[in-house]
Short mmCIF file of C-alpha atoms and ligand atoms in Angstrom, two decimals:
data_model
loop_
_atom_site.label_atom_id
_atom_site.label_comp_id
_atom_site.label_asym_id
_atom_site.label_seq_id
_atom_site.Cartn_x
_atom_site.Cartn_y
_atom_site.Cartn_z
CA MET J 1 9.12 2.12 22.47
CA TYR J 2 6.96 -0.40 20.58
CA ARG J 3 5.98 -2.69 23.43
CA ASN J 4 2.61 -3.70 21.91
CA PHE J 5 4.18 -4.62 18.57
CA ARG J 6 6.47 -7.41 17.52
CA PHE J 7 7.80 -9.01 14.35
CA ASP J 8 9.01 -12.60 14.29
CA VAL J 9 10.48 -14.26 11.23
CA ILE J 10 9.30 -17.86 11.37
CA SER J 11 10.57 -19.34 8.12
CA VAL J 12 13.13 -18.36 5.48
CA ALA J 13 13.81 -19.53 1.91
CA ASP J 14 16.82 -17.70 0.47
CA ARG J 15 15.92 -14.04 1.07
CA ALA J 16 12.14 -14.62 1.15
CA ARG J 17 10.66 -14.95 4.59
CA CYS J 18 7.44 -15.70 6.45
CA GLY J 19 6.76 -13.77 9.59
CA ILE J 20 4.17 -12.81 12.15
CA LEU J 21 3.52 -9.14 12.73
CA LYS J 22 1.88 -8.78 16.14
CA THR J 23 -0.33 -5.85 17.12
CA SER J 24 -2.87 -5.32 19.88
CA ARG J 25 -5.57 -5.72 17.22
CA GLY J 26 -4.36 -9.10 16.05
CA GLU J 27 -1.63 -10.78 14.06
CA ILE J 28 -0.70 -10.37 10.43
CA ARG J 29 0.88 -13.33 8.68
CA THR J 30 3.51 -12.09 6.23
CA PRO J 31 4.10 -11.76 3.31
CA ALA J 32 0.78 -9.89 3.32
CA PHE J 33 -1.14 -7.54 1.09
CA VAL J 34 -2.57 -4.29 2.48
CA PHE J 35 -5.81 -3.16 0.78
CA CYS J 36 -6.46 0.53 0.18
CA GLY J 37 -9.40 2.11 1.93
CA THR J 38 -8.41 5.59 0.79
CA LYS J 39 -11.26 7.58 2.33
CA ALA J 40 -11.95 5.30 5.32
CA SER J 41 -13.71 2.77 3.09
CA VAL J 42 -12.46 -0.02 0.85
CA LYS J 43 -14.62 0.97 -2.08
CA ALA J 44 -17.72 -1.19 -2.70
CA VAL J 45 -17.22 -3.65 0.18
CA THR J 46 -18.03 -3.78 3.90
CA PRO J 47 -15.57 -4.60 6.70
CA GLN J 48 -17.49 -7.86 7.18
CA GLN J 49 -16.98 -8.81 3.52
CA LEU J 50 -13.28 -7.98 3.83
CA LYS J 51 -12.98 -10.36 6.78
CA GLU J 52 -14.92 -13.13 5.02
CA VAL J 53 -12.18 -13.27 2.38
CA ASN J 54 -9.40 -13.34 5.01
CA THR J 55 -8.24 -9.72 4.85
CA GLN J 56 -5.67 -9.04 7.53
CA ILE J 57 -4.96 -5.33 7.17
CA ILE J 58 -6.09 -2.22 5.30
CA LEU J 59 -4.73 1.28 4.69
CA SER J 60 -6.37 4.71 4.75
CA ASN J 61 -4.94 7.90 3.28
CA THR J 62 -4.13 10.70 5.70
CA TYR J 63 -4.31 13.36 3.01
CA HIS J 64 -7.90 12.57 2.10
CA LEU J 65 -9.10 12.19 5.69
CA PHE J 66 -7.59 15.36 7.01
CA SER J 67 -8.98 17.30 4.04
CA TYR J 68 -12.41 15.89 4.90
CA PRO J 69 -13.87 15.18 7.47
CA GLY J 70 -10.71 16.12 9.44
CA ALA J 71 -8.63 14.05 11.84
CA GLU J 72 -10.03 15.76 14.95
CA HIS J 73 -13.56 14.95 13.84
CA ILE J 74 -12.64 11.27 13.47
CA LYS J 75 -10.84 11.35 16.84
CA MET J 76 -13.94 12.84 18.46
CA LEU J 77 -15.95 9.95 17.06
CA GLY J 78 -13.62 7.38 18.62
CA GLY J 79 -10.84 7.08 16.02
CA LEU J 80 -10.61 5.57 12.56
CA HIS J 81 -11.21 1.93 13.55
CA LYS J 82 -14.49 2.73 15.29
CA PHE J 83 -15.50 5.34 12.71
CA MET J 84 -15.32 2.86 9.82
CA GLY J 85 -16.19 -0.34 11.69
CA TRP J 86 -12.84 -2.09 11.16
CA ASP J 87 -11.36 -3.66 14.29
CA LYS J 88 -8.31 -5.31 12.73
CA PRO J 89 -4.88 -3.76 12.07
CA MET J 90 -4.68 -0.67 9.91
CA PHE J 91 -2.12 1.63 8.27
CA THR J 92 -2.25 5.31 7.49
CA ASP J 93 0.29 7.01 5.24
CA SER J 94 1.87 10.39 5.98
CA GLY J 95 -0.22 12.39 3.51
CA GLY J 96 2.89 13.43 1.63
CA PHE J 97 2.53 11.11 -1.33
CA GLN J 98 -0.68 12.66 -2.65
CA ILE J 99 0.66 16.17 -2.25
CA PHE J 100 4.02 15.52 -3.87
CA SER J 101 3.21 13.02 -6.58
CA LEU J 102 0.25 14.93 -7.92
CA GLY J 103 1.69 18.30 -7.06
CA TYR J 104 4.80 17.64 -9.13
CA GLY J 105 2.59 17.05 -12.14
CA SER J 106 2.29 14.41 -14.79
CA VAL J 107 5.79 12.93 -14.54
CA ALA J 108 4.90 11.83 -11.05
CA ASN J 109 2.01 9.75 -12.28
CA GLU J 110 4.56 7.23 -13.52
CA ILE J 111 5.36 6.41 -9.90
CA LYS J 112 2.11 4.87 -8.86
CA GLY J 113 -0.60 5.87 -11.28
CA LYS J 114 -3.08 8.68 -11.26
CA ARG J 115 -5.17 9.40 -8.20
CA SER J 116 -8.39 11.24 -7.61
CA GLY J 117 -8.59 14.33 -5.43
CA ILE J 118 -5.76 16.38 -6.86
CA PRO J 119 -4.07 18.86 -4.51
CA LYS J 120 -2.02 21.73 -5.91
CA LEU J 121 1.51 21.89 -4.54
CA ILE J 122 2.47 25.51 -3.97
CA LYS J 123 5.93 25.17 -2.46
CA VAL J 124 8.20 22.90 -0.48
CA ASP J 125 10.60 24.30 2.08
CA GLU J 126 12.33 23.10 5.21
CA ARG J 127 9.12 23.38 7.24
CA GLY J 128 7.11 21.07 4.98
CA ALA J 129 4.78 21.33 1.98
CA VAL J 130 2.38 24.18 1.26
CA PHE J 131 -0.53 23.12 -0.93
CA LYS J 132 -4.07 23.96 -1.89
CA SER J 133 -6.60 21.42 -0.64
CA TYR J 134 -8.58 19.52 -3.26
CA TRP J 135 -11.57 19.61 -0.94
CA ASP J 136 -12.12 23.29 -0.14
CA GLY J 137 -9.35 25.13 -2.00
CA ASN J 138 -7.78 26.41 1.24
CA THR J 139 -4.02 26.80 1.43
CA GLN J 140 -2.47 24.50 4.03
CA LEU J 141 0.95 23.59 5.37
CA LEU J 142 1.74 19.94 6.08
CA THR J 143 4.79 19.41 8.28
CA PRO J 144 6.28 16.23 9.77
CA GLU J 145 4.89 17.20 13.18
CA LYS J 146 1.43 17.85 11.75
CA SER J 147 1.41 14.58 9.80
CA ILE J 148 2.23 12.63 12.98
CA LYS J 149 -0.41 14.55 14.96
CA ILE J 150 -3.04 13.79 12.30
CA GLN J 151 -2.05 10.13 12.21
CA ARG J 152 -2.15 10.07 16.03
CA ASP J 153 -5.70 11.46 15.96
CA LEU J 154 -6.77 8.94 13.31
CA GLY J 155 -5.31 6.16 15.45
CA ALA J 156 -4.15 3.54 12.92
CA ASP J 157 -1.83 0.83 14.27
CA PHE J 158 0.94 1.51 11.76
CA ILE J 159 1.82 5.06 10.84
CA VAL J 160 4.41 6.49 8.49
CA SER J 161 6.97 9.27 8.82
CA PHE J 162 6.66 12.30 6.54
CA ASP J 163 9.01 12.39 3.55
CA GLU J 164 9.38 14.12 0.21
CA CYS J 165 8.48 12.03 -2.80
CA THR J 166 10.32 13.16 -5.91
CA PRO J 167 9.57 12.12 -9.49
CA TYR J 168 11.75 9.83 -11.61
CA ARG J 169 13.12 12.32 -14.07
CA ILE J 170 15.23 14.45 -11.79
CA GLU J 171 19.00 14.55 -11.60
CA LYS J 172 21.06 12.90 -8.91
CA LYS J 173 22.02 16.09 -7.07
CA ARG J 174 18.38 17.11 -6.67
CA THR J 175 17.48 13.55 -5.59
CA GLU J 176 20.21 13.65 -2.97
CA GLU J 177 19.10 17.04 -1.60
CA SER J 178 15.53 15.81 -1.42
CA MET J 179 16.64 12.60 0.31
CA GLU J 180 18.59 14.58 2.90
CA ARG J 181 15.55 16.74 3.56
CA SER J 182 13.42 13.60 3.86
CA HIS J 183 15.86 12.31 6.47
CA ARG J 184 15.55 15.55 8.47
CA TRP J 185 11.76 15.32 8.18
CA GLU J 186 11.82 11.68 9.27
CA LYS J 187 13.89 12.62 12.34
CA ARG J 188 11.30 15.29 13.16
CA SER J 189 8.54 12.69 12.62
CA LEU J 190 10.30 10.39 15.05
CA ASP J 191 10.68 13.17 17.66
CA ALA J 192 7.00 14.07 17.34
CA PHE J 193 6.10 10.40 17.60
CA GLU J 194 8.22 9.81 20.72
CA GLN J 195 6.83 12.89 22.45
CA PHE J 196 3.32 11.46 22.57
CA ASN J 197 4.01 7.73 22.34
CA ASP J 198 1.25 5.84 24.16
CA TYR J 199 2.35 2.45 22.73
CA SER J 200 -0.77 2.14 20.57
CA GLN J 201 1.06 2.84 17.31
CA ALA J 202 4.25 1.82 15.52
CA LEU J 203 6.18 4.13 13.20
CA TYR J 204 7.65 3.29 9.78
CA GLY J 205 10.69 5.05 8.34
CA ILE J 206 10.83 5.52 4.57
CA VAL J 207 13.77 4.79 2.29
CA GLN J 208 14.23 7.39 -0.47
CA GLY J 209 17.16 7.90 -2.86
CA GLY J 210 15.52 7.50 -6.28
CA ILE J 211 17.21 5.18 -8.74
CA TYR J 212 20.75 5.67 -7.37
CA ALA J 213 22.39 2.71 -5.61
CA ASP J 214 24.59 4.75 -3.26
CA LEU J 215 21.71 7.03 -2.26
CA ARG J 216 19.32 4.12 -1.72
CA LYS J 217 21.88 2.36 0.47
CA ARG J 218 22.55 5.52 2.48
CA SER J 219 18.84 6.13 2.96
CA ALA J 220 18.24 2.51 3.98
CA GLU J 221 21.07 2.80 6.52
CA PHE J 222 19.58 6.03 7.87
CA VAL J 223 16.23 4.29 8.42
CA SER J 224 17.93 1.25 9.98
CA ASP J 225 20.05 3.41 12.31
CA ASN J 226 17.03 5.20 13.73
CA PRO J 227 14.46 3.71 16.10
CA PHE J 228 11.65 3.13 13.63
CA PHE J 229 9.60 0.00 14.19
CA ALA J 230 9.77 -0.92 10.52
CA SER J 231 10.96 0.24 7.11
CA ALA J 232 9.15 1.14 3.92
CA ILE J 233 10.66 1.54 0.46
CA GLY J 234 9.20 4.68 -1.12
CA GLY J 235 9.85 7.20 -3.86
CA THR J 236 10.32 6.47 -7.52
CA LEU J 237 11.24 2.91 -8.36
CA GLY J 238 12.34 3.73 -11.91
CA ALA J 239 10.80 3.59 -15.35
CA THR J 240 10.76 -0.15 -16.08
CA LYS J 241 10.03 -3.35 -14.20
CA GLU J 242 13.68 -4.41 -14.37
CA GLN J 243 14.77 -1.08 -12.93
CA MET J 244 12.18 -1.41 -10.19
CA TYR J 245 13.58 -4.77 -9.06
CA GLU J 246 17.08 -3.28 -9.09
CA VAL J 247 16.01 -0.30 -6.99
CA ILE J 248 14.31 -2.59 -4.45
CA GLU J 249 17.51 -4.61 -4.21
CA MET J 250 19.57 -1.43 -3.71
CA ALA J 251 17.38 -0.46 -0.77
CA MET J 252 17.36 -3.98 0.65
CA ASN J 253 21.17 -3.93 0.78
CA GLY J 254 21.12 -1.32 3.54
CA LEU J 255 18.04 -2.36 5.50
CA ASN J 256 17.87 -3.96 8.92
CA ILE J 257 16.19 -7.27 8.10
CA SER J 258 15.10 -7.97 11.65
CA ARG J 259 12.42 -5.31 11.09
CA PRO J 260 9.35 -5.66 8.83
CA ILE J 261 9.85 -4.21 5.34
CA HIS J 262 7.01 -2.66 3.33
CA LEU J 263 7.05 -1.85 -0.39
CA LEU J 264 4.86 1.19 -1.07
CA GLY J 265 2.37 1.19 -3.92
CA ILE J 266 3.17 -2.11 -5.68
CA GLY J 267 0.53 -4.80 -6.26
CA GLY J 268 1.10 -6.69 -9.52
CA ILE J 269 1.36 -10.48 -9.18
CA VAL J 270 4.78 -10.85 -10.80
CA ASP J 271 6.03 -7.82 -8.87
CA ILE J 272 4.88 -9.36 -5.60
CA PHE J 273 6.76 -12.60 -6.32
CA LYS J 274 9.89 -10.57 -7.17
CA GLY J 275 9.49 -8.43 -4.05
CA VAL J 276 8.95 -11.45 -1.81
CA ALA J 277 12.07 -13.08 -3.25
CA LEU J 278 14.04 -9.96 -2.30
CA GLY J 279 12.73 -10.04 1.28
CA ILE J 280 9.69 -7.72 1.21
CA ASP J 281 7.08 -8.53 3.89
CA THR J 282 4.11 -6.32 3.00
CA PHE J 283 2.72 -4.60 -0.08
CA ASP J 284 -0.07 -2.11 -0.71
CA CYS J 285 -1.70 -0.92 -3.90
CA VAL J 286 -5.05 0.37 -5.16
CA HIS J 287 -4.73 -1.87 -8.25
CA PRO J 288 -6.77 -4.97 -7.23
CA THR J 289 -9.76 -2.98 -6.02
CA ARG J 290 -9.51 -0.24 -8.65
CA ILE J 291 -9.51 -2.57 -11.67
CA ALA J 292 -12.49 -4.40 -10.15
CA ARG J 293 -14.55 -1.24 -10.53
CA HIS J 294 -13.66 -1.18 -14.22
CA GLY J 295 -14.60 -4.81 -14.82
CA GLY J 296 -11.11 -6.28 -14.30
CA ALA J 297 -11.06 -9.63 -12.50
CA LEU J 298 -7.71 -11.00 -11.35
CA VAL J 299 -7.08 -14.55 -12.55
CA LYS J 300 -4.35 -17.16 -12.34
CA SER J 301 -2.47 -17.94 -15.55
CA GLN J 302 -4.77 -20.81 -16.63
CA TYR J 303 -7.85 -18.55 -16.71
CA ARG J 304 -6.40 -15.72 -18.77
CA ASP J 305 -7.52 -14.71 -22.23
CA GLY J 306 -4.14 -14.93 -23.91
CA SER J 307 -3.10 -11.34 -23.21
CA SER J 308 -0.12 -10.62 -20.98
CA ARG J 309 -2.35 -9.01 -18.38
CA GLU J 310 -2.91 -10.46 -14.94
CA HIS J 311 -6.65 -9.94 -15.17
CA ILE J 312 -9.51 -10.45 -17.59
CA ASN J 313 -11.80 -7.61 -18.61
CA LEU J 314 -15.35 -8.82 -18.02
CA LYS J 315 -16.74 -5.96 -20.12
CA LYS J 316 -15.42 -7.69 -23.24
CA SER J 317 -18.04 -9.35 -25.44
CA THR J 318 -16.04 -12.62 -25.16
CA TYR J 319 -17.72 -13.14 -21.79
CA LYS J 320 -21.29 -12.48 -22.88
CA ASN J 321 -22.13 -16.20 -23.10
CA ASP J 322 -19.51 -17.53 -20.68
CA ASP J 323 -21.39 -19.34 -17.96
CA SER J 324 -18.31 -20.32 -15.95
CA PRO J 325 -17.28 -18.40 -12.81
CA ILE J 326 -14.34 -15.97 -12.88
CA GLU J 327 -12.16 -18.83 -11.60
CA LEU J 328 -13.36 -22.43 -11.27
CA ASP J 329 -11.17 -23.08 -8.26
CA CYS J 330 -12.05 -19.89 -6.36
CA ASN J 331 -14.50 -20.29 -3.50
CA CYS J 332 -15.32 -16.60 -2.98
CA LEU J 333 -18.99 -15.64 -2.78
CA THR J 334 -18.85 -14.20 -6.31
CA CYS J 335 -17.39 -17.33 -7.92
CA ARG J 336 -19.84 -19.54 -6.00
CA SER J 337 -22.83 -17.43 -7.09
CA PHE J 338 -22.25 -15.77 -10.45
CA SER J 339 -21.06 -16.56 -13.95
CA ARG J 340 -18.81 -14.39 -16.08
CA ALA J 341 -21.81 -13.87 -18.36
CA TYR J 342 -23.89 -12.47 -15.50
CA LEU J 343 -21.05 -10.17 -14.35
CA HIS J 344 -20.61 -9.03 -17.97
CA TYR J 345 -24.32 -8.24 -18.14
CA LEU J 346 -24.23 -6.34 -14.78
CA LEU J 347 -21.34 -4.21 -16.01
CA LYS J 348 -23.12 -3.44 -19.28
CA ALA J 349 -26.32 -2.62 -17.40
CA ASN J 350 -24.41 -0.36 -14.98
CA GLU J 351 -25.57 -2.36 -11.99
CA LEU J 352 -23.64 -1.58 -8.78
CA LEU J 353 -23.57 -5.26 -7.81
CA ALA J 354 -20.93 -5.87 -10.49
CA LEU J 355 -18.46 -3.58 -8.72
CA GLN J 356 -19.01 -5.23 -5.36
CA ALA J 357 -18.91 -8.77 -6.74
CA ILE J 358 -15.67 -8.30 -8.68
CA THR J 359 -14.05 -6.42 -5.79
CA ILE J 360 -14.83 -9.34 -3.47
CA HIS J 361 -13.23 -11.77 -5.92
CA ASN J 362 -10.10 -9.64 -6.37
CA ILE J 363 -9.60 -9.27 -2.62
CA LYS J 364 -10.05 -13.00 -2.13
CA PHE J 365 -7.62 -13.58 -5.00
CA MET J 366 -4.89 -11.41 -3.42
CA ASN J 367 -5.36 -12.98 0.00
CA ALA J 368 -5.22 -16.49 -1.49
CA LEU J 369 -2.10 -15.50 -3.45
CA MET J 370 -0.34 -14.29 -0.30
CA GLU J 371 -1.40 -17.43 1.57
CA GLU J 372 0.12 -19.65 -1.12
CA ILE J 373 3.26 -17.52 -1.16
CA ARG J 374 3.59 -18.08 2.59
CA SER J 375 3.21 -21.83 2.19
CA GLY J 376 5.62 -21.70 -0.77
CA ILE J 377 8.27 -20.12 1.46
CA THR J 378 7.66 -22.61 4.27
CA GLN J 379 7.87 -25.56 1.87
CA ASN J 380 10.61 -23.99 -0.23
CA ASN J 381 8.68 -24.31 -3.53
CA LEU J 382 8.01 -20.67 -4.32
CA LYS J 383 9.00 -21.21 -7.96
CA THR J 384 6.29 -23.82 -8.57
CA ILE J 385 3.74 -21.59 -6.86
CA SER J 386 4.76 -18.64 -9.03
CA GLU J 387 4.19 -20.63 -12.25
CA LYS J 388 0.59 -21.19 -11.20
CA TRP J 389 -0.10 -17.53 -10.39
CA CYS J 390 2.01 -15.58 -12.90
ZN1 ZN D 401 -13.65 -15.68 -6.82
#
């Protein structure tokens, strides 16, 4: 079923593991970070720049692309890879997250933060989700079959089954009903996938079940018992960091660990170390590239400004006269070329170069972090590595 894909675990330290995820467009060394190119573009940088800082894989959002310019349009132009000039591995999501998280209103923002392009959720029934498009205001129905068809047309290497994403503050019974419906939708996704399988794509199943241990375990077992290539942990992960780690562990308890495991929407440094320690292989999040566009540069602990944050805000006047690079030991183009003072000035002067330069640094930072995590697992010194980065 997935003859052009393969996942080999090559090194293990407790539950953390290093692996190689093989695709026809190249290998991904795991643990790895997946950068968000929501609308077929990682904002402010070119595919060439992404490669120069060792990016292995990116993700595009189905919801945005099928709203505009449409999956068939992208298919007609040769598929998403050709359309955006990215020839390495790529993910698309099912499109459900944007519709559900934003459609369910403000409580849902706690899951993964606010997003642009807000659809209006009209109703959810057994067929799928009816919503009003953010792009043209038309009412549309997204079903599991349609999500798979759209993702087939887009042509990413890794695609995701369609599920319902419920907010944190709902009771257990409602979470369970939603999870059961997600399972039925995931089965339909799998059937639609198998019907047209040409071996160019691999399908992820998603673990739901909210913050409830028994539901998470049941959902993880459902995903493991069905012929998905890999598993992703989705849905609400709780209200606090501690709860998030607990929920990840609940899901991990039922997952088939011979398959790759993705954690949806998480990208903080501490969170990545925690996730890796629990056995997560890949992560995605808009955070590193989004904060860059607001002047936030990710830095290791020694370069921080005393706050508990994992980045420094280059808009702050503190950096006006700071002629050192973002990080002295970073060899990205930005750190080799520009001082913090210059980046501060560019931000204040509203120069576009600031956004590109800080984005390049943050992507390099995440890729270097994942590389050190991989060597930390191989050499069994993840704890020492984490002290440097957290
Ligand atoms: Zn740098």
